[in-house]
Every structure is written in structure tokens, then in C-alpha cells.
Short mmCIF file of N, CA and C and ligand atoms in Angstrom, two decimals:
data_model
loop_
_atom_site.label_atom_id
_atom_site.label_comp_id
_atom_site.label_asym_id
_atom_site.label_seq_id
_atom_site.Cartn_x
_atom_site.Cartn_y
_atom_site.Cartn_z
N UNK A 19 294.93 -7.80 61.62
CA UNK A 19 295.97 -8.38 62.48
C UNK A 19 295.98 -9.89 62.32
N UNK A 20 297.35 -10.46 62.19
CA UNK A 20 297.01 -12.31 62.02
C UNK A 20 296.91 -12.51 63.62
N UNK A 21 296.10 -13.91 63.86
CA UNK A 21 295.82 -14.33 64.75
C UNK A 21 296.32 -15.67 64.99
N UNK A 22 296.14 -16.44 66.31
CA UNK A 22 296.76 -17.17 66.60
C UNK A 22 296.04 -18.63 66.05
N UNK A 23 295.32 -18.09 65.23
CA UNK A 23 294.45 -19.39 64.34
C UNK A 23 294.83 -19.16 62.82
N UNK A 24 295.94 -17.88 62.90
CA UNK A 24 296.57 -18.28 61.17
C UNK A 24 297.78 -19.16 61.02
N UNK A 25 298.04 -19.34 62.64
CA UNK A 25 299.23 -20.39 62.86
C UNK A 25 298.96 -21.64 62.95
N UNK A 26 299.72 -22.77 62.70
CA UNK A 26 299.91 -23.81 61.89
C UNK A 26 300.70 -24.12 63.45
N UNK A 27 299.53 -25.43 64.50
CA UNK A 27 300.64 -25.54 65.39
C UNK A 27 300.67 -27.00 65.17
N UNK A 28 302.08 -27.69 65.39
CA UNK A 28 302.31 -28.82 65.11
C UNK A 28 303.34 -30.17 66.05
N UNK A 29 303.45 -30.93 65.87
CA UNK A 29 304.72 -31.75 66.40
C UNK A 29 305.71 -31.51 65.52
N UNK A 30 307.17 -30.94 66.24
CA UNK A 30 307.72 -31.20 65.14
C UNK A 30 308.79 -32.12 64.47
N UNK A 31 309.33 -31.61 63.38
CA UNK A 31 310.27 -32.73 62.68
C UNK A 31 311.43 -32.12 62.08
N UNK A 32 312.45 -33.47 62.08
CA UNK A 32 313.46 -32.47 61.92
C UNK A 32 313.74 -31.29 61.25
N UNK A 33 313.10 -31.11 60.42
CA UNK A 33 312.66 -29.97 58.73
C UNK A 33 313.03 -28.92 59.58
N UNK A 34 312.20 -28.58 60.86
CA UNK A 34 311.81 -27.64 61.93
C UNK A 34 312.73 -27.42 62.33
N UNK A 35 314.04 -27.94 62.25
CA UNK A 35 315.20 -28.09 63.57
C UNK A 35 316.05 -26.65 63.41
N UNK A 36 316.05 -26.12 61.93
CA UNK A 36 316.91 -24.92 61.65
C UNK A 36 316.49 -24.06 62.20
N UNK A 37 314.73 -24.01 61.80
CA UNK A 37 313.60 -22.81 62.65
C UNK A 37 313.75 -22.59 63.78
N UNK A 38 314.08 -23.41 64.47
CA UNK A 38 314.10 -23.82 66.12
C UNK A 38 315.63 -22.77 66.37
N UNK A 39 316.62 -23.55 66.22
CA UNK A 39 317.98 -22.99 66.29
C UNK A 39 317.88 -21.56 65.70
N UNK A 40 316.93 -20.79 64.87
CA UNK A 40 317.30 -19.31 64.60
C UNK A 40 316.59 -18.86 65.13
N UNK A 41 315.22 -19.05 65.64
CA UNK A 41 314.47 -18.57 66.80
C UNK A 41 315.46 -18.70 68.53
N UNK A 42 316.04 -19.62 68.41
CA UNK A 42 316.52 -19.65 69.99
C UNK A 42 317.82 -18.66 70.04
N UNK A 43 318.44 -18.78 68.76
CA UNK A 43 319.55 -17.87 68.63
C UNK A 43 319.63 -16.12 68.97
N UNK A 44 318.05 -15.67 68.04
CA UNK A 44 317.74 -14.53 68.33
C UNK A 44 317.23 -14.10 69.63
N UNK A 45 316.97 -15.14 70.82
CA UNK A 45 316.26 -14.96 71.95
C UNK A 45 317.56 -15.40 72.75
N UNK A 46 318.35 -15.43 72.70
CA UNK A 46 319.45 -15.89 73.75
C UNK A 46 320.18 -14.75 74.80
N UNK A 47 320.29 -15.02 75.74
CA UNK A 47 320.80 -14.07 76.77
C UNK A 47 321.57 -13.30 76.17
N UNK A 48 322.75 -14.02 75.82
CA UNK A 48 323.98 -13.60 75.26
C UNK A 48 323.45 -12.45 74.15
N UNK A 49 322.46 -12.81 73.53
CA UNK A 49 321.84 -11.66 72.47
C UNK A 49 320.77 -10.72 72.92
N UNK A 50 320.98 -10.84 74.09
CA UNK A 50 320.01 -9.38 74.39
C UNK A 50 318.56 -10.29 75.14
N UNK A 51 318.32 -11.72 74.68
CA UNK A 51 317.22 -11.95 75.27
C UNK A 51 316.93 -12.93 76.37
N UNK A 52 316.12 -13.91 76.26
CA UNK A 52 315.73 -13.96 77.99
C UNK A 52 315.99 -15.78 78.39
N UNK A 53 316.49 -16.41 76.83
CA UNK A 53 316.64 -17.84 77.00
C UNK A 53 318.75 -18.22 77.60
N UNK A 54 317.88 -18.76 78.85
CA UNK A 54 319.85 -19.13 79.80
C UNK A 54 320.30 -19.85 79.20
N UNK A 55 319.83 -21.06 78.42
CA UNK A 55 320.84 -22.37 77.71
C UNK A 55 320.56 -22.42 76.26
N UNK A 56 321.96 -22.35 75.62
CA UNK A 56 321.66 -22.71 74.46
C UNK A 56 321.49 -24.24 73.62
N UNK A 57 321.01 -24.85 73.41
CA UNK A 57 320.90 -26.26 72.93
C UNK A 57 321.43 -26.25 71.61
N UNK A 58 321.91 -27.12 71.43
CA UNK A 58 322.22 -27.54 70.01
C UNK A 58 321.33 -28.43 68.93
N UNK A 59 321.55 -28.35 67.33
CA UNK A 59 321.41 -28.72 66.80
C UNK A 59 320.86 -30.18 67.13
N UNK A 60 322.50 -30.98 67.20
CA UNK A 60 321.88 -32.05 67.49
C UNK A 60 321.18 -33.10 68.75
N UNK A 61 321.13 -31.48 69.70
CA UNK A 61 320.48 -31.75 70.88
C UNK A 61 318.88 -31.92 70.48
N UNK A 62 318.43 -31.04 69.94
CA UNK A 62 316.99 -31.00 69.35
C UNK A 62 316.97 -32.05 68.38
N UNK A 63 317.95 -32.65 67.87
CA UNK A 63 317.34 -33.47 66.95
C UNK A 63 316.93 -35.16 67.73
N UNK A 64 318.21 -35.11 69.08
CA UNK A 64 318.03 -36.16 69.60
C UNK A 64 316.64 -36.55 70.60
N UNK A 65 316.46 -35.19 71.15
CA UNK A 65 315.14 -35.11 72.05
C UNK A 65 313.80 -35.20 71.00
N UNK A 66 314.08 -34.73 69.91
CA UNK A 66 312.97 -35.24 68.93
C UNK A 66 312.25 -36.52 68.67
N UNK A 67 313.24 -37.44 68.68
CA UNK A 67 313.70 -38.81 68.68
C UNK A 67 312.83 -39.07 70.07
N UNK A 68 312.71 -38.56 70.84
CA UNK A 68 312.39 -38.95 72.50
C UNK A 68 311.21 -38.92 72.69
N UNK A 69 311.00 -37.49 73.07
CA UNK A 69 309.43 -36.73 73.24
C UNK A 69 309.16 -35.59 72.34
N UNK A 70 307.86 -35.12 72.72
CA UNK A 70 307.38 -34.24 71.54
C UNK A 70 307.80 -32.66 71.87
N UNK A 71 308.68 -32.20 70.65
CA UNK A 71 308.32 -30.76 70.56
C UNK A 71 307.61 -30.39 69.84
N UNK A 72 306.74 -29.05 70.22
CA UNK A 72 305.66 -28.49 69.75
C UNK A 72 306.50 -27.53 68.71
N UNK A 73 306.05 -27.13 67.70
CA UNK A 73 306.28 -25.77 66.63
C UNK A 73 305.32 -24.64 66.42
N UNK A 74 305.35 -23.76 66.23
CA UNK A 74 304.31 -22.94 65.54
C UNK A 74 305.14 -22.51 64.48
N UNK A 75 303.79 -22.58 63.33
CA UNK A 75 304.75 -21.97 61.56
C UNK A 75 303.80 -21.20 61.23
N UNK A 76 304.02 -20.45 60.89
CA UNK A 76 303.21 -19.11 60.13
C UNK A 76 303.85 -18.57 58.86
N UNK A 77 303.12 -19.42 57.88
CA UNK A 77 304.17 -19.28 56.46
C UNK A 77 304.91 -19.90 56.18
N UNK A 78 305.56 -20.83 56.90
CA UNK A 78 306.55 -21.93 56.82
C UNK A 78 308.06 -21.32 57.91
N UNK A 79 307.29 -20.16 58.26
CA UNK A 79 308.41 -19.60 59.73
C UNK A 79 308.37 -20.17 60.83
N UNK A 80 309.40 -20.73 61.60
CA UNK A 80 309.12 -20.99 63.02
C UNK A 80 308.91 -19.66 63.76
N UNK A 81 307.48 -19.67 64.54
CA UNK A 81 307.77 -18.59 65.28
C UNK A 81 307.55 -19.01 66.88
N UNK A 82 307.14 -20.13 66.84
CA UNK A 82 307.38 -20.18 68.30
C UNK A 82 307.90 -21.75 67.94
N UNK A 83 308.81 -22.65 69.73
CA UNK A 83 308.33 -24.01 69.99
C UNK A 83 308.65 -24.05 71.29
N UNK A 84 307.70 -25.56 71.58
CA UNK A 84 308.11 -25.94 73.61
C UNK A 84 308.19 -27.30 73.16
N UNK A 85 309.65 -27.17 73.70
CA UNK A 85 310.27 -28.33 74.03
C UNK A 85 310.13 -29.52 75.03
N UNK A 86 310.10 -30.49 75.14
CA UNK A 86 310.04 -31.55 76.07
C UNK A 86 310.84 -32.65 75.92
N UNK A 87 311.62 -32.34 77.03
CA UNK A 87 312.79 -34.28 77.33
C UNK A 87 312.59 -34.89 78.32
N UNK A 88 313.55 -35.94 78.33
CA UNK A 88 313.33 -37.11 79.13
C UNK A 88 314.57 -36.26 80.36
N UNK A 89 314.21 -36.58 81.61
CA UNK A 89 315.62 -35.75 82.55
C UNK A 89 316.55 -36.18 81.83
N UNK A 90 317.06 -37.24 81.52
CA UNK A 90 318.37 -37.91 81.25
C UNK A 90 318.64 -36.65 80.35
N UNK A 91 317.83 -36.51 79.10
CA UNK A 91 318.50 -35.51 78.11
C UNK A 91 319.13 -34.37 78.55
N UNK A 92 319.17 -33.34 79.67
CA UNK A 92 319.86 -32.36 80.17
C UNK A 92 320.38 -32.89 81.51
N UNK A 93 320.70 -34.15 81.80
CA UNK A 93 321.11 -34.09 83.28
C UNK A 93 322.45 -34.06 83.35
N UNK A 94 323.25 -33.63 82.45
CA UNK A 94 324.75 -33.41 82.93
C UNK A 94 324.81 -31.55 82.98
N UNK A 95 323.10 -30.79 83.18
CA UNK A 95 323.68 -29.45 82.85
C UNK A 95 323.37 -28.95 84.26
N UNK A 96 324.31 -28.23 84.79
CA UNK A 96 324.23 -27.63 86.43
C UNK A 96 322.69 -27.15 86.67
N UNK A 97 322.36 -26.25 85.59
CA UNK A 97 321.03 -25.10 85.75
C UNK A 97 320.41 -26.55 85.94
N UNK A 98 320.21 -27.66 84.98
CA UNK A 98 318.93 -28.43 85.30
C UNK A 98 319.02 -29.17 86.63
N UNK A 99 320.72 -29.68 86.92
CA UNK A 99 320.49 -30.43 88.20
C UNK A 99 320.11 -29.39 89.50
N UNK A 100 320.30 -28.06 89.34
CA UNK A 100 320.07 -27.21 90.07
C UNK A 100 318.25 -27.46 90.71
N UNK A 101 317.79 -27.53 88.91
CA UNK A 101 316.01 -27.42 89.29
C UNK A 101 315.89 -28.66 89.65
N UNK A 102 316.05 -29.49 89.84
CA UNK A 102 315.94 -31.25 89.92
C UNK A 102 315.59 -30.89 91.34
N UNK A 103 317.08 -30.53 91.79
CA UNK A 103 317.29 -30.79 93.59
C UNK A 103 316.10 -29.85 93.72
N UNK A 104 315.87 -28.75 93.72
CA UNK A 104 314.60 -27.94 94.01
C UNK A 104 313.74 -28.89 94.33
N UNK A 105 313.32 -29.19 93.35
CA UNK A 105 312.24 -30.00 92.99
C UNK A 105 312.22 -31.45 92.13
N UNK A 106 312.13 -32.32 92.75
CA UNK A 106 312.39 -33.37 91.86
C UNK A 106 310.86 -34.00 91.07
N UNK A 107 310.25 -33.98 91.47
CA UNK A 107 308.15 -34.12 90.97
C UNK A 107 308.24 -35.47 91.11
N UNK A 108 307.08 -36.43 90.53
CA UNK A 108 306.92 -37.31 91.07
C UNK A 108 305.92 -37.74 89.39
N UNK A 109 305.43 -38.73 89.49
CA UNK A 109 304.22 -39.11 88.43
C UNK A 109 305.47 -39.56 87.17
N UNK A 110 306.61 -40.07 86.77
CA UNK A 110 306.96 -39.66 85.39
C UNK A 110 307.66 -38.58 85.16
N UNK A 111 308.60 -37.62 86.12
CA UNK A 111 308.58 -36.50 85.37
C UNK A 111 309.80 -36.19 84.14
N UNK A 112 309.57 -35.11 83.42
CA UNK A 112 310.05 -34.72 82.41
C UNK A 112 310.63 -33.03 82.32
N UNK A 113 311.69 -32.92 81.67
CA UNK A 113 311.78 -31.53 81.79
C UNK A 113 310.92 -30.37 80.69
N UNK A 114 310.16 -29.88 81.13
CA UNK A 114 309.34 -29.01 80.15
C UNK A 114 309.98 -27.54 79.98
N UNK A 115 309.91 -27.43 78.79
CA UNK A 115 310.86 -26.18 78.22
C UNK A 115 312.09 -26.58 77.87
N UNK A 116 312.74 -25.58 77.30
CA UNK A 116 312.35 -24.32 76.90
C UNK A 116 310.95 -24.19 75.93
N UNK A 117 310.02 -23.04 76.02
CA UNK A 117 309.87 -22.38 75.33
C UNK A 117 310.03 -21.26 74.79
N UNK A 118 309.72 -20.79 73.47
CA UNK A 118 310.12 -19.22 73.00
C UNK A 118 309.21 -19.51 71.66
N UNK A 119 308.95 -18.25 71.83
CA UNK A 119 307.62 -17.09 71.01
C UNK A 119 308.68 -16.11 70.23
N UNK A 120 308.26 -16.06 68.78
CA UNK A 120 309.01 -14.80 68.07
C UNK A 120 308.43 -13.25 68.74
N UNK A 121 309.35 -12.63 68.70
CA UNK A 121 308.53 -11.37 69.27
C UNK A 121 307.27 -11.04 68.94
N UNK A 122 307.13 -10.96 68.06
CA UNK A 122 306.01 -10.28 66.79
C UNK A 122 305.27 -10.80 66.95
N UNK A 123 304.85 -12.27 67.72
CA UNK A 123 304.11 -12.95 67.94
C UNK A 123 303.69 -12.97 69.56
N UNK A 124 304.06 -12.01 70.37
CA UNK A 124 303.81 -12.49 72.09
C UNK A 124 302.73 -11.71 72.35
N UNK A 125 301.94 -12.45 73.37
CA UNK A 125 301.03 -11.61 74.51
C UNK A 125 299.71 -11.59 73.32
N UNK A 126 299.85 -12.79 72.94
CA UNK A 126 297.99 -13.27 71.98
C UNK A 126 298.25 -14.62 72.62
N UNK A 127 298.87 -15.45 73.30
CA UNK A 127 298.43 -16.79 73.85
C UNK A 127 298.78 -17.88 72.92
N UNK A 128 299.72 -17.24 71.94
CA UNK A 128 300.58 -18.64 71.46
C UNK A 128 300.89 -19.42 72.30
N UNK A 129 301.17 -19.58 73.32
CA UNK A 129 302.18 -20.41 74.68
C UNK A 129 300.57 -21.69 74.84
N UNK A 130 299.62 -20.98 74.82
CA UNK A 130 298.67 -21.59 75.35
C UNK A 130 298.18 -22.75 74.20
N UNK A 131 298.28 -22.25 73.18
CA UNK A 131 298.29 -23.28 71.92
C UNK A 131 299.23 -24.57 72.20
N UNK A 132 300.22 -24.27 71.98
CA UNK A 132 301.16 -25.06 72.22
C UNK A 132 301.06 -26.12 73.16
N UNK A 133 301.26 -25.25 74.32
CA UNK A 133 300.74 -26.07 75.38
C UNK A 133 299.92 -27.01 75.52
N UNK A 134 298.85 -26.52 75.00
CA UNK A 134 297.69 -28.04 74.71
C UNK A 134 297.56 -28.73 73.71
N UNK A 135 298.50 -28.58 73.07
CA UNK A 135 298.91 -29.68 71.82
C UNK A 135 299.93 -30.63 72.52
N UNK A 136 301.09 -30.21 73.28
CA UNK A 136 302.06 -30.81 73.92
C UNK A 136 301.55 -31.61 75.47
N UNK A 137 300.64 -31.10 75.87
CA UNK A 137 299.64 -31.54 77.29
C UNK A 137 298.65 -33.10 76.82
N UNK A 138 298.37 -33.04 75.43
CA UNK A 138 297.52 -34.12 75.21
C UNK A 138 298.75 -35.14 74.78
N UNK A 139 299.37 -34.80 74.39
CA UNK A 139 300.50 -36.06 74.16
C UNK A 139 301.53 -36.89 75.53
N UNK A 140 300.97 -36.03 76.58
CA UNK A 140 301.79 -36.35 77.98
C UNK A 140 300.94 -36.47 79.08
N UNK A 141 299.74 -36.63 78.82
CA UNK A 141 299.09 -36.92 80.27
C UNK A 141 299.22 -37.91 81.33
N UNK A 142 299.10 -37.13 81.96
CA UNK A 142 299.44 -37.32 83.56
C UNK A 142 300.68 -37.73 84.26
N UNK A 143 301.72 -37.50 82.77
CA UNK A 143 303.32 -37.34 83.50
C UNK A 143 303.56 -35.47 83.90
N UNK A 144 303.99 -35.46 84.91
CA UNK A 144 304.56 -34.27 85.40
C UNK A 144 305.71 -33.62 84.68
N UNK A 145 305.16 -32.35 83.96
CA UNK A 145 306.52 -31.26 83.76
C UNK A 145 306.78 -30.14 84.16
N UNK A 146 308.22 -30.38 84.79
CA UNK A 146 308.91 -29.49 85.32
C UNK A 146 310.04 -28.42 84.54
N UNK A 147 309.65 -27.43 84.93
CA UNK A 147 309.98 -25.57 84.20
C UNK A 147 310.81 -24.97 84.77
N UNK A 148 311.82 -24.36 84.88
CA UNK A 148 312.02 -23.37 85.39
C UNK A 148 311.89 -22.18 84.41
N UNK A 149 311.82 -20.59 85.35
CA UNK A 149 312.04 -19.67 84.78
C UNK A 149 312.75 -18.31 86.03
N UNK A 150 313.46 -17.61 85.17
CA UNK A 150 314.37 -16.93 85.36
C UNK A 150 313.33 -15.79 86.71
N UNK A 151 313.54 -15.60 88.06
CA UNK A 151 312.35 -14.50 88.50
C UNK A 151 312.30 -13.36 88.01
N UNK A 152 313.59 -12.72 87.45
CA UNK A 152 313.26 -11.42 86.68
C UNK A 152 312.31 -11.33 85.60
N UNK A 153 311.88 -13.15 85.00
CA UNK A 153 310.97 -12.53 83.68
C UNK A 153 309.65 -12.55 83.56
N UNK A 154 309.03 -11.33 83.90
CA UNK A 154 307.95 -11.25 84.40
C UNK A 154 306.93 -11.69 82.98
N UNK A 155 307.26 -11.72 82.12
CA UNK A 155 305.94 -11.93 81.36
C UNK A 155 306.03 -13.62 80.98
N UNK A 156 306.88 -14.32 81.36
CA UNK A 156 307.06 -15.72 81.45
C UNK A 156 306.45 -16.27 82.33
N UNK A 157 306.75 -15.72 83.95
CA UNK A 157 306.08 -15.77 84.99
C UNK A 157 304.64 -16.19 84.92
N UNK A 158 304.00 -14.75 84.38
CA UNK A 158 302.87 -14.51 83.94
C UNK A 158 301.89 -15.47 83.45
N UNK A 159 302.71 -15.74 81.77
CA UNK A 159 302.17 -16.75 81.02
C UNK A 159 301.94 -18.30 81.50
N UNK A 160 302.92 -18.74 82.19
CA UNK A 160 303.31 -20.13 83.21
C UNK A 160 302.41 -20.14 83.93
N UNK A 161 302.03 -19.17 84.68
CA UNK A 161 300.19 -19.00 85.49
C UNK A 161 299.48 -19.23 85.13
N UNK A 162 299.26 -18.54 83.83
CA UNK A 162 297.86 -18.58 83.04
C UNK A 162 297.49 -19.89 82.33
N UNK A 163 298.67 -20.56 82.26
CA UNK A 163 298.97 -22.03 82.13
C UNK A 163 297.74 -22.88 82.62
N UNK A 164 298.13 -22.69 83.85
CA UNK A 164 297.82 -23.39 85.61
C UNK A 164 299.13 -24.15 85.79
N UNK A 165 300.42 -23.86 85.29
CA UNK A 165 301.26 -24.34 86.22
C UNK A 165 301.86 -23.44 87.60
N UNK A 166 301.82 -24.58 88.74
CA UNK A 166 301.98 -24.13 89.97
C UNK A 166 303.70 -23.45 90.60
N UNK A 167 304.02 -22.58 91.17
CA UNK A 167 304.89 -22.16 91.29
C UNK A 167 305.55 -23.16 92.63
N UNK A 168 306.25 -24.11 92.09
CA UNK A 168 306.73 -25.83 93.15
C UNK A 168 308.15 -25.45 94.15
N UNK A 169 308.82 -24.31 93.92
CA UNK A 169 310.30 -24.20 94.39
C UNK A 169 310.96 -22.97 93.93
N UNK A 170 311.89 -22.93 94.47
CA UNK A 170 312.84 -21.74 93.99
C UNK A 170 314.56 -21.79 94.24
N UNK A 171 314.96 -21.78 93.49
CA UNK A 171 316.44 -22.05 93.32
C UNK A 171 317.21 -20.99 92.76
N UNK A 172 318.13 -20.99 93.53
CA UNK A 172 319.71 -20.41 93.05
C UNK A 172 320.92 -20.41 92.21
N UNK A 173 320.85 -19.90 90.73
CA UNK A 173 321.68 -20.74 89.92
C UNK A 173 323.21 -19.38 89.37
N UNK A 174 324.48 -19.88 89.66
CA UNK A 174 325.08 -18.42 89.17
C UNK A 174 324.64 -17.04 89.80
N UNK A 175 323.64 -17.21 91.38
CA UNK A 175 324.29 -16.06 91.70
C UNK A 175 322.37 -15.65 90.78
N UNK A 176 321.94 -15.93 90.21
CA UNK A 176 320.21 -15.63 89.64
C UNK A 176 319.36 -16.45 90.58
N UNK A 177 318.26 -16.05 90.43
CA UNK A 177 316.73 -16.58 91.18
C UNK A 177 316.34 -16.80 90.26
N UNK A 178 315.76 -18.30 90.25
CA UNK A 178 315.37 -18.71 89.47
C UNK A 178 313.66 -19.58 90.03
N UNK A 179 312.44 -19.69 89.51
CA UNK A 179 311.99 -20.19 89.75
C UNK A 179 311.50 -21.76 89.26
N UNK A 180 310.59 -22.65 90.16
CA UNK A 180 310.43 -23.96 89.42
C UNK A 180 308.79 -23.86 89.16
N UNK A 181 308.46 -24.11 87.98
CA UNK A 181 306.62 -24.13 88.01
C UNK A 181 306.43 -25.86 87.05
N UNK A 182 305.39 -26.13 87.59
CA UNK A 182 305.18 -27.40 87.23
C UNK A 182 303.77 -27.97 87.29
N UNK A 183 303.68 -28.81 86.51
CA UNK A 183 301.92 -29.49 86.48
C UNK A 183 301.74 -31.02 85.79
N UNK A 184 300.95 -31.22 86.39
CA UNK A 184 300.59 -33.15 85.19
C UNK A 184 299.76 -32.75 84.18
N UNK A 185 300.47 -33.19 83.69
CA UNK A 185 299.99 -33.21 82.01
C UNK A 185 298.19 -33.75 81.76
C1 COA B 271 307.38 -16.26 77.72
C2 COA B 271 306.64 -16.37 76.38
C3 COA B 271 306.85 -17.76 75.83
C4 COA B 271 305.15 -16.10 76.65
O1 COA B 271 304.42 -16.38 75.49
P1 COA B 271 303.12 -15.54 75.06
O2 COA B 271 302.36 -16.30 74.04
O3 COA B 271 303.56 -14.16 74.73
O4 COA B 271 302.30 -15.55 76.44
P2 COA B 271 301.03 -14.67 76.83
O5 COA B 271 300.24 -14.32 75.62
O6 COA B 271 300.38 -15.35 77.97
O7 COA B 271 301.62 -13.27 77.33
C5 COA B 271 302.47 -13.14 78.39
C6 COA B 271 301.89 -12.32 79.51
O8 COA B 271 302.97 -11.54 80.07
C7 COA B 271 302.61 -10.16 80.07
N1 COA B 271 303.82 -9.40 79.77
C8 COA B 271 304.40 -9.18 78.59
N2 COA B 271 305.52 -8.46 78.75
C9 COA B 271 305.65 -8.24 80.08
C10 COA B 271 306.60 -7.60 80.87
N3 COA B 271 307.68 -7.02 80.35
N4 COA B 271 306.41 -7.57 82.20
C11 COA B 271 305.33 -8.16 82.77
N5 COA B 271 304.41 -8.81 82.06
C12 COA B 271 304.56 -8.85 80.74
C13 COA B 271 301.59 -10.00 79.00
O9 COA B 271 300.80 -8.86 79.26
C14 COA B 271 300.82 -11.30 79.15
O10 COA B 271 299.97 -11.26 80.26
P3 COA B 271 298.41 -10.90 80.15
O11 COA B 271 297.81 -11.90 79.21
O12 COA B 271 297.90 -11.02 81.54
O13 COA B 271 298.36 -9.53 79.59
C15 COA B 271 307.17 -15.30 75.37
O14 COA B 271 307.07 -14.04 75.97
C16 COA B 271 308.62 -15.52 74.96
O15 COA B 271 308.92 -16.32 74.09
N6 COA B 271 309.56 -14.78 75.57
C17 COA B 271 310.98 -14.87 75.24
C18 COA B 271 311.61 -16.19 75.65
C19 COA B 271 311.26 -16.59 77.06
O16 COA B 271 311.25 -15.76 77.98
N7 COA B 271 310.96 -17.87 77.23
C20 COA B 271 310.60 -18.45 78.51
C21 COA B 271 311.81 -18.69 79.34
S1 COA B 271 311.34 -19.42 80.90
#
């Protein structure tokens, strides 16, 4: 079985940006899966520019990344001003996520990799998450984190939750 030490986790660069966009594509609501916003191209290329997203490559595949912006970068989108008002944090904060895991790859603790590659580059600014309450293995993983479950908000008629922690 490959393991989560045959993956290659990294900061990434734009090279990454296609990987990113066909991983988020295949995980999108609209396609059956569990990610609410779709970002663009040159949304990821601009938040690149900003703060760090994380990658995982396995072979030169993206199979996972977690994203991180500055608020400004999503603050004209309802869902985010939605989580804001929830919760606004305090310390610096930043919006953390999206992340997404290729299937083939979930429930070995990729998230947790990531995470502490993206945690040492942001300490002790606060990032703030939401996730959808129906998705229980997101939920899950966001725990196992140690991020704290901060709020809960209403977006479209969904429950949505806010989890958050300092870096
Ligand atoms: C959420 C996600 C990033 C988690 O990454 P991961 O590396 O698989 O995380 P983990 O290895 O901690 O596994 C998730 C946990 O959820 C559990 N889980 C998996 N499927 C589940 C389900 N349908 N219901 C409940 N729990 C579930 C797993 O058992 C595991 O918990 P455990 O370690 O206690 O057994 C990954 O599942 C993913 O990319 N999902 C699709 C996109 C998405 O939902 N992104 C987050 C949006 S907020």
C-alpha cells in the first residue's frame, strides 16, 4: 500500500495550479462532491502570490492541497462574509481552506501532513474554516487537527460550521 511518506508534501507554485483546479473540479458539489466554492484559476494563482498553499504530489499528481488567504482575498463572497460575521477571530486572522484530498488518498492523515507544513509557516496567526455540518468525515478530520468548533452559521438554507485555531 503507498503511504503518506511516498508523498511529496510541498508549498506550492504555480506549475501546481492545473493540479489544484482538476482536483477541485472532480470534488465539487456540482459534481457529486463535497467542495461549496469553486475558485478559479487565477484566484489560486493570486492567493499564491499572498500566502502559502500546501500541495501533495505523488508522481507528479496533485492529490491533495490547503489553501490559505488573506480575508480580503474572498471577502466579496456571501459564504465567507457569512463565516466572518459568525466568527470574526482575532490574532491576524486568515481564511484557512479549502482543503481536498484525492479520494484514493483519504482516511491515512494526508490533511495532517499538510497541515503542519502550512501551521509552521503561520504561527500564531489564527485560521478560520468552515465546513459544511453534513460532512462528517471533514468534521472529523478538523478535530483531529485540534481545531476548535468557534460558531455555526446559516448559508443558502445549509448548516454550516466554523472551526478554527492559531497557527
Ligand atoms: C476532508 C478531507 C480533507 C479529510 O482528509 P483525510 O486525510 O482523509 O483525513 P483523515 O485521514 O483524518 O480521515 C477523515 C476521518 O473521517 C472519517 N470518515 C471518513 N468518511 C466518513 C464518513 N462518510 N462519515 C464519517 N466519518 C468519515 C475517517 O474514518 C477518518 O476518521 P478516523 O481517523 O477517526 O477514522 C478529505 O476527506 C477530503 O478531501 N474530502 C473531500 C473534500 C472535502 O470535504 N473537503 C473539506 C471541505 S470543508
Amino acid at each position: 500500500m503507498m503511504t503518506v511518506s511516498d508523498c511529496e508534501i510541498a508549498l506550492a507554485t504555480t506549475d501546481d495550479i492545473p493540479g489544484i483546479v482538476a482536483l477541485q473540479s472532480l470534488n465539487l458539489r456540482s459534481n457529486g462532491g463535497a467542495l461549496s466554492i469553486e475558485f478559479s484559476s487565477d484566484w489560486f494563482e493570486r492567493v499564491l502570490s499572498e500566502m502559502p498553499i500546501i500541495v501533495a504530489r505523488r508522481e507528479g499528481r496533485i492529490v491533495g492541497y490547503l489553501v490559505s488567504s488573506p480575508l480580503s482575498a474572498a471577502a466579496n463572497m456571501p459564504i465567507i462574509q457569512a463565516k466572518l460575521r459568525a466568527y470574526p477571530g482575532s490574532s491576524n486572522p486568515y481564511n484557512h481552506g479549502p482543503v481536498c484530498i484525492a479520494e484514493d488518498e483519504r482516511n491515512r492523515r494526508l490533511i495532517s501532513a499538510m497541515f503542519q507544513a502550512l501551521r509552521k509557516r503561520l504561527r500564531g496567526r489564527e485560521g478560520i474554516a468552515f465546513v459544511r455540518r453534513d460532512n462528517a468525515a471533514s468534521l472529523s478530520a478538523h478535530a483531529k487537527l485540534g481545531m476548535r468548533q468557534a460558531a455555526e452559521f446559516t448559508h443558502d438554507g445549509e448548516a454550516y460550521v466554523v472551526v478554527a485555531y492559531i497557527a
